[in-house]
Short mmCIF file of C-alpha atoms and ligand atoms in Angstrom, two decimals:
data_model
loop_
_atom_site.label_atom_id
_atom_site.label_comp_id
_atom_site.label_asym_id
_atom_site.label_seq_id
_atom_site.Cartn_x
_atom_site.Cartn_y
_atom_site.Cartn_z
CA MET A 23 -75.84 95.24 136.02
CA MET A 24 -78.51 95.42 133.36
CA GLU A 25 -79.85 98.79 132.64
CA GLY A 26 -83.41 98.91 134.29
CA GLU A 27 -86.27 100.64 131.34
CA TRP A 28 -85.87 104.28 133.60
CA GLU A 29 -82.55 104.32 133.46
CA SER A 30 -82.08 103.96 130.58
CA PHE A 31 -85.07 106.27 129.68
CA LEU A 32 -82.89 109.06 131.82
CA ARG A 33 -80.21 108.62 130.01
CA GLN A 34 -81.85 109.07 126.82
CA LEU A 35 -83.90 112.22 127.98
CA THR A 36 -82.61 115.61 126.33
CA PRO A 37 -84.32 118.39 127.17
CA GLU A 38 -86.72 118.81 124.04
CA LYS A 39 -87.86 115.79 124.88
CA LEU A 40 -88.75 116.23 128.43
CA GLU A 41 -90.29 119.62 126.50
CA GLU A 42 -92.40 117.65 124.57
CA LEU A 43 -93.60 115.49 127.57
CA LEU A 44 -94.99 118.16 128.96
CA ARG A 45 -96.26 119.89 126.25
CA SER A 46 -98.45 117.03 125.18
CA ARG A 47 -100.53 117.40 128.26
CA ASP A 48 -100.74 120.56 127.58
CA TYR A 49 -97.72 121.64 130.32
CA ILE A 50 -95.80 124.56 128.74
CA PRO A 51 -92.63 125.32 130.81
CA SER A 52 -90.50 127.89 131.05
CA ARG A 53 -87.13 127.64 129.85
CA ASP A 54 -85.71 128.25 133.51
CA LEU A 55 -88.24 125.86 135.01
CA LEU A 56 -87.27 122.90 131.69
CA MET A 57 -84.31 123.16 132.38
CA ALA A 58 -83.90 123.25 136.05
CA LEU A 59 -85.94 120.01 135.66
CA TYR A 60 -83.99 118.23 133.58
CA LEU A 61 -81.36 118.79 135.53
CA ALA A 62 -83.64 117.09 138.43
CA LEU A 63 -84.04 114.31 136.85
CA LYS A 64 -80.53 113.95 135.57
CA LEU A 65 -78.67 114.48 138.83
CA GLY A 66 -81.65 112.83 141.03
CA LYS A 67 -82.31 115.53 143.19
CA PRO A 68 -85.30 117.46 144.77
CA LEU A 69 -86.68 120.20 142.88
CA LEU A 70 -87.71 123.81 144.67
CA VAL A 71 -90.51 125.99 142.83
CA GLU A 72 -90.79 128.44 144.44
CA GLY A 73 -93.54 131.93 143.11
CA GLU A 74 -96.27 133.57 143.47
CA PRO A 75 -99.80 131.03 143.62
CA GLY A 76 -101.74 130.28 140.46
CA ASN A 77 -98.51 129.99 138.08
CA GLY A 78 -98.55 125.97 137.29
CA LYS A 79 -96.53 125.01 140.61
CA THR A 80 -98.76 121.66 141.81
CA GLU A 81 -99.78 121.51 138.21
CA LEU A 82 -96.01 120.05 136.55
CA ALA A 83 -95.91 117.72 139.42
CA LYS A 84 -98.97 116.04 138.00
CA VAL A 85 -98.69 116.51 134.54
CA LEU A 86 -94.91 115.38 134.80
CA ALA A 87 -96.36 112.25 136.64
CA GLU A 88 -99.27 111.27 134.29
CA ALA A 89 -95.99 112.61 131.29
CA LEU A 90 -93.81 109.77 132.60
CA GLY A 91 -96.73 107.16 133.40
CA THR A 92 -96.16 107.13 137.10
CA GLU A 93 -97.42 107.27 140.60
CA LEU A 94 -97.99 110.97 142.34
CA ILE A 95 -98.09 111.26 145.78
CA ARG A 96 -99.06 114.44 147.09
CA LEU A 97 -97.86 115.63 150.28
CA GLN A 98 -100.36 118.69 151.01
CA CYS A 99 -98.27 120.60 153.89
CA TYR A 100 -100.65 122.80 156.56
CA GLU A 101 -100.56 124.59 159.38
CA GLY A 102 -99.39 122.15 162.50
CA ILE A 103 -98.66 119.33 160.12
CA ASP A 104 -96.26 116.94 161.84
CA ALA A 105 -93.75 114.25 160.95
CA SER A 106 -96.63 111.07 162.08
CA GLN A 107 -98.78 112.45 159.77
CA ALA A 108 -95.87 112.36 156.46
CA LEU A 109 -95.14 108.91 158.02
CA TYR A 110 -97.91 106.26 158.84
CA ASP A 111 -100.97 105.50 161.21
CA TRP A 112 -101.95 102.38 162.79
CA ASN A 113 -105.33 101.23 161.58
CA TYR A 114 -106.97 101.16 165.18
CA PRO A 115 -110.54 100.15 164.44
CA LYS A 116 -109.15 97.01 162.34
CA GLN A 117 -106.45 96.50 165.08
CA LEU A 118 -109.21 96.60 167.97
CA LEU A 119 -111.75 94.43 165.92
CA ALA A 120 -108.56 92.19 165.81
CA ILE A 121 -107.79 92.03 169.07
CA ARG A 122 -111.53 90.86 170.03
CA MET A 123 -111.31 88.38 167.54
CA LEU A 124 -107.99 86.39 169.02
CA GLU A 125 -108.84 87.63 172.78
CA ARG A 126 -109.51 83.45 172.86
CA SER A 127 -107.20 81.78 171.34
CA GLY A 128 -104.10 84.00 171.39
CA ASP A 129 -101.57 85.11 173.93
CA VAL A 130 -100.60 88.45 174.25
CA GLU A 131 -97.34 88.29 171.96
CA SER A 132 -99.09 86.72 168.92
CA ILE A 133 -101.39 89.17 169.81
CA GLU A 134 -99.51 92.17 169.17
CA ARG A 135 -97.10 90.75 166.46
CA GLU A 136 -100.93 90.41 164.35
CA ILE A 137 -101.37 93.92 165.26
CA TYR A 138 -98.43 96.07 164.59
CA SER A 139 -97.73 94.37 160.97
CA GLU A 140 -97.59 96.40 158.36
CA LYS A 141 -100.89 94.91 157.23
CA TYR A 142 -102.77 97.21 159.98
CA LEU A 143 -100.33 99.81 159.24
CA VAL A 144 -101.66 103.40 156.80
CA LYS A 145 -99.38 104.42 155.00
CA GLY A 146 -98.78 108.03 154.90
CA PRO A 147 -97.31 109.85 151.21
CA LEU A 148 -93.64 109.41 152.34
CA LEU A 149 -94.16 106.10 153.54
CA ARG A 150 -96.44 105.04 150.38
CA ALA A 151 -93.12 106.71 148.56
CA VAL A 152 -90.81 104.58 150.12
CA THR A 153 -92.49 101.54 149.51
CA HIS A 154 -93.45 102.30 146.18
CA ARG A 155 -92.25 99.55 143.53
CA GLY A 156 -92.80 99.96 139.75
CA PRO A 157 -90.32 100.01 136.50
CA LYS A 158 -90.39 103.63 136.91
CA PRO A 159 -90.20 105.85 140.44
CA PRO A 160 -93.45 107.80 141.94
CA VAL A 161 -93.34 111.45 141.73
CA LEU A 162 -93.61 112.58 145.47
CA LEU A 163 -94.75 116.05 145.87
CA ILE A 164 -94.65 117.90 149.10
CA ASP A 165 -96.82 120.76 148.58
CA GLU A 166 -97.08 123.79 149.83
CA ILE A 167 -93.87 123.50 152.71
CA ASP A 168 -93.93 127.42 153.60
CA ARG A 169 -97.10 126.27 155.43
CA ALA A 170 -95.68 123.86 157.22
CA ASP A 171 -93.52 124.87 160.28
CA GLU A 172 -88.92 124.75 160.21
CA GLU A 173 -89.81 121.52 162.53
CA PHE A 174 -91.84 119.93 159.62
CA GLU A 175 -89.24 121.42 157.08
CA ALA A 176 -85.99 119.46 159.36
CA PHE A 177 -87.77 116.70 159.47
CA LEU A 178 -88.39 116.65 155.73
CA LEU A 179 -84.47 117.40 155.24
CA GLU A 180 -83.96 114.33 157.11
CA PHE A 181 -85.77 112.14 154.84
CA LEU A 182 -84.58 113.76 151.88
CA ALA A 183 -81.42 112.80 153.01
CA GLU A 184 -81.89 108.94 153.60
CA PHE A 185 -85.41 108.30 152.23
CA GLN A 186 -86.34 105.92 154.12
CA VAL A 187 -88.58 105.33 156.96
CA THR A 188 -88.75 103.47 160.24
CA VAL A 189 -92.03 101.73 162.07
CA PRO A 190 -89.95 100.74 165.76
CA GLU A 191 -92.57 97.76 165.44
CA ILE A 192 -91.42 96.44 162.25
CA GLY A 193 -88.19 97.94 160.75
CA THR A 194 -86.84 99.80 158.10
CA PHE A 195 -88.13 100.59 154.85
CA ARG A 196 -85.67 101.81 152.46
CA ALA A 197 -86.51 103.07 148.78
CA GLU A 198 -85.80 100.94 146.27
CA ARG A 199 -84.86 104.12 144.03
CA ARG A 200 -85.59 108.02 145.22
CA PRO A 201 -88.78 109.29 143.74
CA ILE A 202 -88.11 112.16 141.88
CA VAL A 203 -89.52 114.64 144.37
CA VAL A 204 -90.62 118.10 144.19
CA ILE A 205 -91.14 120.36 146.65
CA THR A 206 -93.71 123.90 146.17
CA SER A 207 -93.63 126.91 148.30
CA ASN A 208 -96.32 129.79 147.70
CA ARG A 209 -93.96 132.12 149.74
CA THR A 210 -95.77 133.00 152.80
CA ARG A 211 -92.68 131.92 154.73
CA GLU A 212 -88.38 131.94 153.57
CA VAL A 213 -87.61 127.99 153.31
CA GLY A 214 -84.68 127.64 155.55
CA GLU A 215 -81.29 127.57 153.84
CA GLY A 216 -80.81 123.86 154.71
CA LEU A 217 -83.30 122.72 152.27
CA ARG A 218 -82.01 124.94 149.91
CA ARG A 219 -78.70 123.70 149.69
CA ARG A 220 -80.30 120.18 149.44
CA CYS A 221 -82.08 121.20 146.02
CA LEU A 222 -82.49 122.72 143.08
CA TYR A 223 -84.12 125.85 142.65
CA VAL A 224 -86.61 127.59 140.15
CA TYR A 225 -88.44 130.31 140.62
CA VAL A 226 -92.05 130.49 138.30
CA THR A 227 -93.67 134.03 138.20
CA TYR A 228 -96.33 135.69 135.64
CA PRO A 229 -95.83 134.48 131.73
CA PRO A 230 -95.14 136.60 129.56
CA LYS A 231 -97.95 137.11 127.09
CA GLU A 232 -97.10 135.19 124.20
CA ARG A 233 -96.89 132.21 127.00
CA GLU A 234 -99.78 132.86 129.39
CA VAL A 235 -102.03 133.15 125.55
CA GLU A 236 -101.15 129.54 124.32
CA ILE A 237 -101.30 127.81 128.35
CA VAL A 238 -104.31 129.15 127.49
CA MET A 239 -106.18 128.84 124.38
CA ARG A 240 -104.87 125.26 125.31
CA ARG A 241 -106.50 124.74 128.46
CA VAL A 242 -109.92 126.28 127.57
CA ARG A 243 -111.60 124.65 124.66
CA GLY A 244 -112.80 126.18 121.88
CA ALA A 245 -111.63 129.25 123.44
CA GLU A 246 -111.33 133.15 120.26
CA ARG A 247 -107.97 134.24 120.70
CA ARG A 248 -108.74 137.55 119.85
CA LEU A 249 -110.65 137.09 123.19
CA VAL A 250 -107.56 135.43 124.61
CA GLU A 251 -105.00 138.12 123.74
CA LYS A 252 -107.66 140.88 125.29
CA ALA A 253 -108.45 138.98 128.71
CA VAL A 254 -104.08 138.17 129.19
CA ASP A 255 -103.56 141.86 128.68
CA VAL A 256 -106.64 143.12 130.91
CA VAL A 257 -105.04 140.72 133.11
CA ALA A 258 -101.68 141.89 133.00
CA ARG A 259 -102.75 145.34 134.06
CA ILE A 260 -104.21 144.19 137.20
CA ARG A 261 -101.01 142.30 138.57
CA ALA A 262 -98.96 145.82 137.00
CA SER A 263 -101.17 147.92 140.21
CA GLN A 264 -99.13 148.51 142.75
CA GLU A 265 -102.55 148.35 145.05
CA VAL A 266 -104.17 144.78 144.32
CA LEU A 267 -102.31 142.31 146.68
CA LYS A 268 -103.98 138.96 146.13
CA LYS A 269 -102.54 138.86 141.56
CA PRO A 270 -104.53 136.82 139.81
CA GLY A 271 -102.45 134.11 138.24
CA VAL A 272 -102.62 132.00 135.46
CA SER A 273 -105.59 129.97 137.09
CA GLU A 274 -107.19 133.06 137.40
CA THR A 275 -107.09 133.66 133.50
CA ILE A 276 -108.35 130.46 132.96
CA ASP A 277 -111.11 131.26 135.20
CA TRP A 278 -111.95 134.09 133.90
CA VAL A 279 -111.60 133.05 129.81
CA GLN A 280 -114.00 130.80 130.48
CA GLY A 281 -116.15 132.89 132.41
CA LEU A 282 -116.64 135.23 129.65
CA GLN A 283 -117.27 132.14 127.50
CA ALA A 284 -120.22 130.58 129.82
CA LEU A 285 -121.81 134.43 129.16
CA GLY A 286 -121.14 134.50 125.39
CA TYR A 287 -119.25 136.97 125.90
CA ARG A 288 -116.80 137.48 122.90
CA ASP A 289 -115.45 140.78 123.32
CA ILE A 290 -114.15 142.28 126.42
CA ASP A 291 -116.04 145.14 127.78
CA ARG A 292 -117.44 146.64 130.97
CA ARG A 293 -120.13 144.93 130.81
CA ALA A 294 -118.48 141.73 130.49
CA LEU A 295 -116.15 142.64 133.07
CA GLU A 296 -118.60 144.06 135.73
CA ASP A 297 -119.82 140.01 134.79
CA THR A 298 -116.87 138.52 135.56
CA LEU A 299 -116.00 140.15 138.14
CA SER A 300 -116.18 137.18 140.76
CA CYS A 301 -113.08 135.27 138.43
CA LEU A 302 -110.32 137.59 139.00
CA PHE A 303 -110.61 139.44 141.92
CA LYS A 304 -110.28 137.71 144.85
CA ALA A 305 -110.57 140.54 148.00
CA ARG A 306 -112.80 143.56 148.05
CA GLU A 307 -110.06 145.59 148.81
CA ASP A 308 -108.26 144.56 145.27
CA LEU A 309 -111.81 145.39 143.47
CA GLU A 310 -111.88 148.60 145.38
CA ALA A 311 -108.03 149.56 144.33
CA VAL A 312 -108.93 149.17 140.72
CA SER A 313 -110.12 151.48 137.85
CA LEU A 314 -112.56 149.11 135.85
CA ASP A 315 -112.43 151.84 133.07
CA ASP A 316 -109.16 152.06 133.16
CA LEU A 317 -108.87 148.20 132.70
CA VAL A 318 -111.23 147.24 129.87
CA GLY A 319 -109.02 150.73 127.98
CA GLY A 320 -112.15 153.26 128.06
N1 ADP B 7 -96.99 126.73 132.46
C1 ADP B 7 -97.96 126.29 132.50
N2 ADP B 7 -98.85 125.38 131.77
C2 ADP B 7 -100.05 125.26 131.58
N3 ADP B 7 -100.93 125.63 132.58
C3 ADP B 7 -100.59 126.11 133.10
C4 ADP B 7 -99.21 126.29 133.43
N4 ADP B 7 -98.57 127.54 134.50
C5 ADP B 7 -100.10 127.72 135.34
N5 ADP B 7 -100.77 126.80 134.79
C6 ADP B 7 -102.67 126.45 134.50
O1 ADP B 7 -103.00 127.48 135.80
C7 ADP B 7 -103.28 126.38 137.28
C8 ADP B 7 -102.86 126.63 138.22
O2 ADP B 7 -102.03 126.48 138.18
P1 ADP B 7 -101.61 125.10 139.92
O3 ADP B 7 -100.37 125.14 139.16
O4 ADP B 7 -102.35 125.32 140.57
O5 ADP B 7 -100.30 126.90 140.61
P2 ADP B 7 -99.27 126.91 142.03
O6 ADP B 7 -99.89 125.40 142.08
O7 ADP B 7 -98.92 127.52 141.41
O8 ADP B 7 -100.14 127.83 142.79
C9 ADP B 7 -103.20 125.12 136.24
O9 ADP B 7 -104.09 123.93 136.82
C10 ADP B 7 -103.14 124.85 134.57
O10 ADP B 7 -104.52 124.86 134.22
MG1 MG B 8 -100.20 125.27 143.96
#
C-alpha cells in the first residue's frame, strides 16, 4: 500500500518539529507536554491532559489542529451529558416536513426509509469524528471529562476502543483513520482507571517564570517585558498563598497584563493592582485572603 500524506508526515515528525509547529502558533509547551503529545501522535493513542484550569489544556488541542491544518472536533462535557448527545440526533422538524410531503404519495415503509436516512441525521462530535474524511485525521477534543459522570466515561472508553458508531436505522460508521484524541480534565473528579490506562498521560501545572513570561509576551501584543516580568512575579505570589482557592492560571496573567495595558499602567503599584483586581481574583473570599501591599511588595 502506498504511504499516505499523513503517514509520511508522522514518520518524519520529530519532537523538535512538533515544538516548532506549536510555537509557530504561539503555544509554548513544557518538555513533559511536548514529549507526551509527540508519543501520543506516534503511537496513535489518546492523550489525557490533567491539571489546574487556565494552563493551556484546551488551547493545546486547538493549536494542534490549526498547526496540522486539520479539523478540530470538540466534545464539551458537562454534568448530565449522555451518549446520545455525543453521538447523534434526528432532525425532527425536517423529518416531519418530509412526512407531510410524502404522506400522499408514499407508503409507510418508503417514508420510514426516507426519514431515517443520513440526510436527517444530526451528527454529534463522536459521529463527526468517525465520519471525517480527508488527508489528515481530525483532532477530537474531549474537554473537561471530569464534569461528566462515570457512566459517560465508561461509554467513552468503549468508543475509544472501537472508533465506531452504530445508528440502528442506518448501520455502523467506522473511522477510516483514528482521530487524534486529546482529553482534558480539571480534576474536579478523579478520572477512572480504565480511561487512564487507555491514554498517555500528562499533568500540566503553572509554568516556571521564564516560560510564563514568554507565553504572555507572545499572547499580548505590544507587552513590555519589564511589566510582564513583574506581573508574573505577583501572580506567583498569589498562587503560593495557601488561602487562595481559585488560583490564577496563565489565562489570568494574560488578562491582567491586558487590563494593565488598557488602563495605561506601565508599572504595577498598589493602585494599578486595585484597579485590575477583576482580572486576577474570581472569588470574594480569595480577595479577602491576600494583602495587596504584600503582593506589590510595598
Ligand atoms: N503553554 C501555553 N502556551 C501559550 N498559551 C498558553 C499556554 N498555556 C496557557 N496559555 C494561554 O492561556 C489561555 C487559557 O488556556 P486554556 O487552554 O483555556 O486553559 P485550560 O483548558 O487548561 O483551563 C489560552 O487561551 C492561552 O492564551
Ligand atoms: Mg479548558
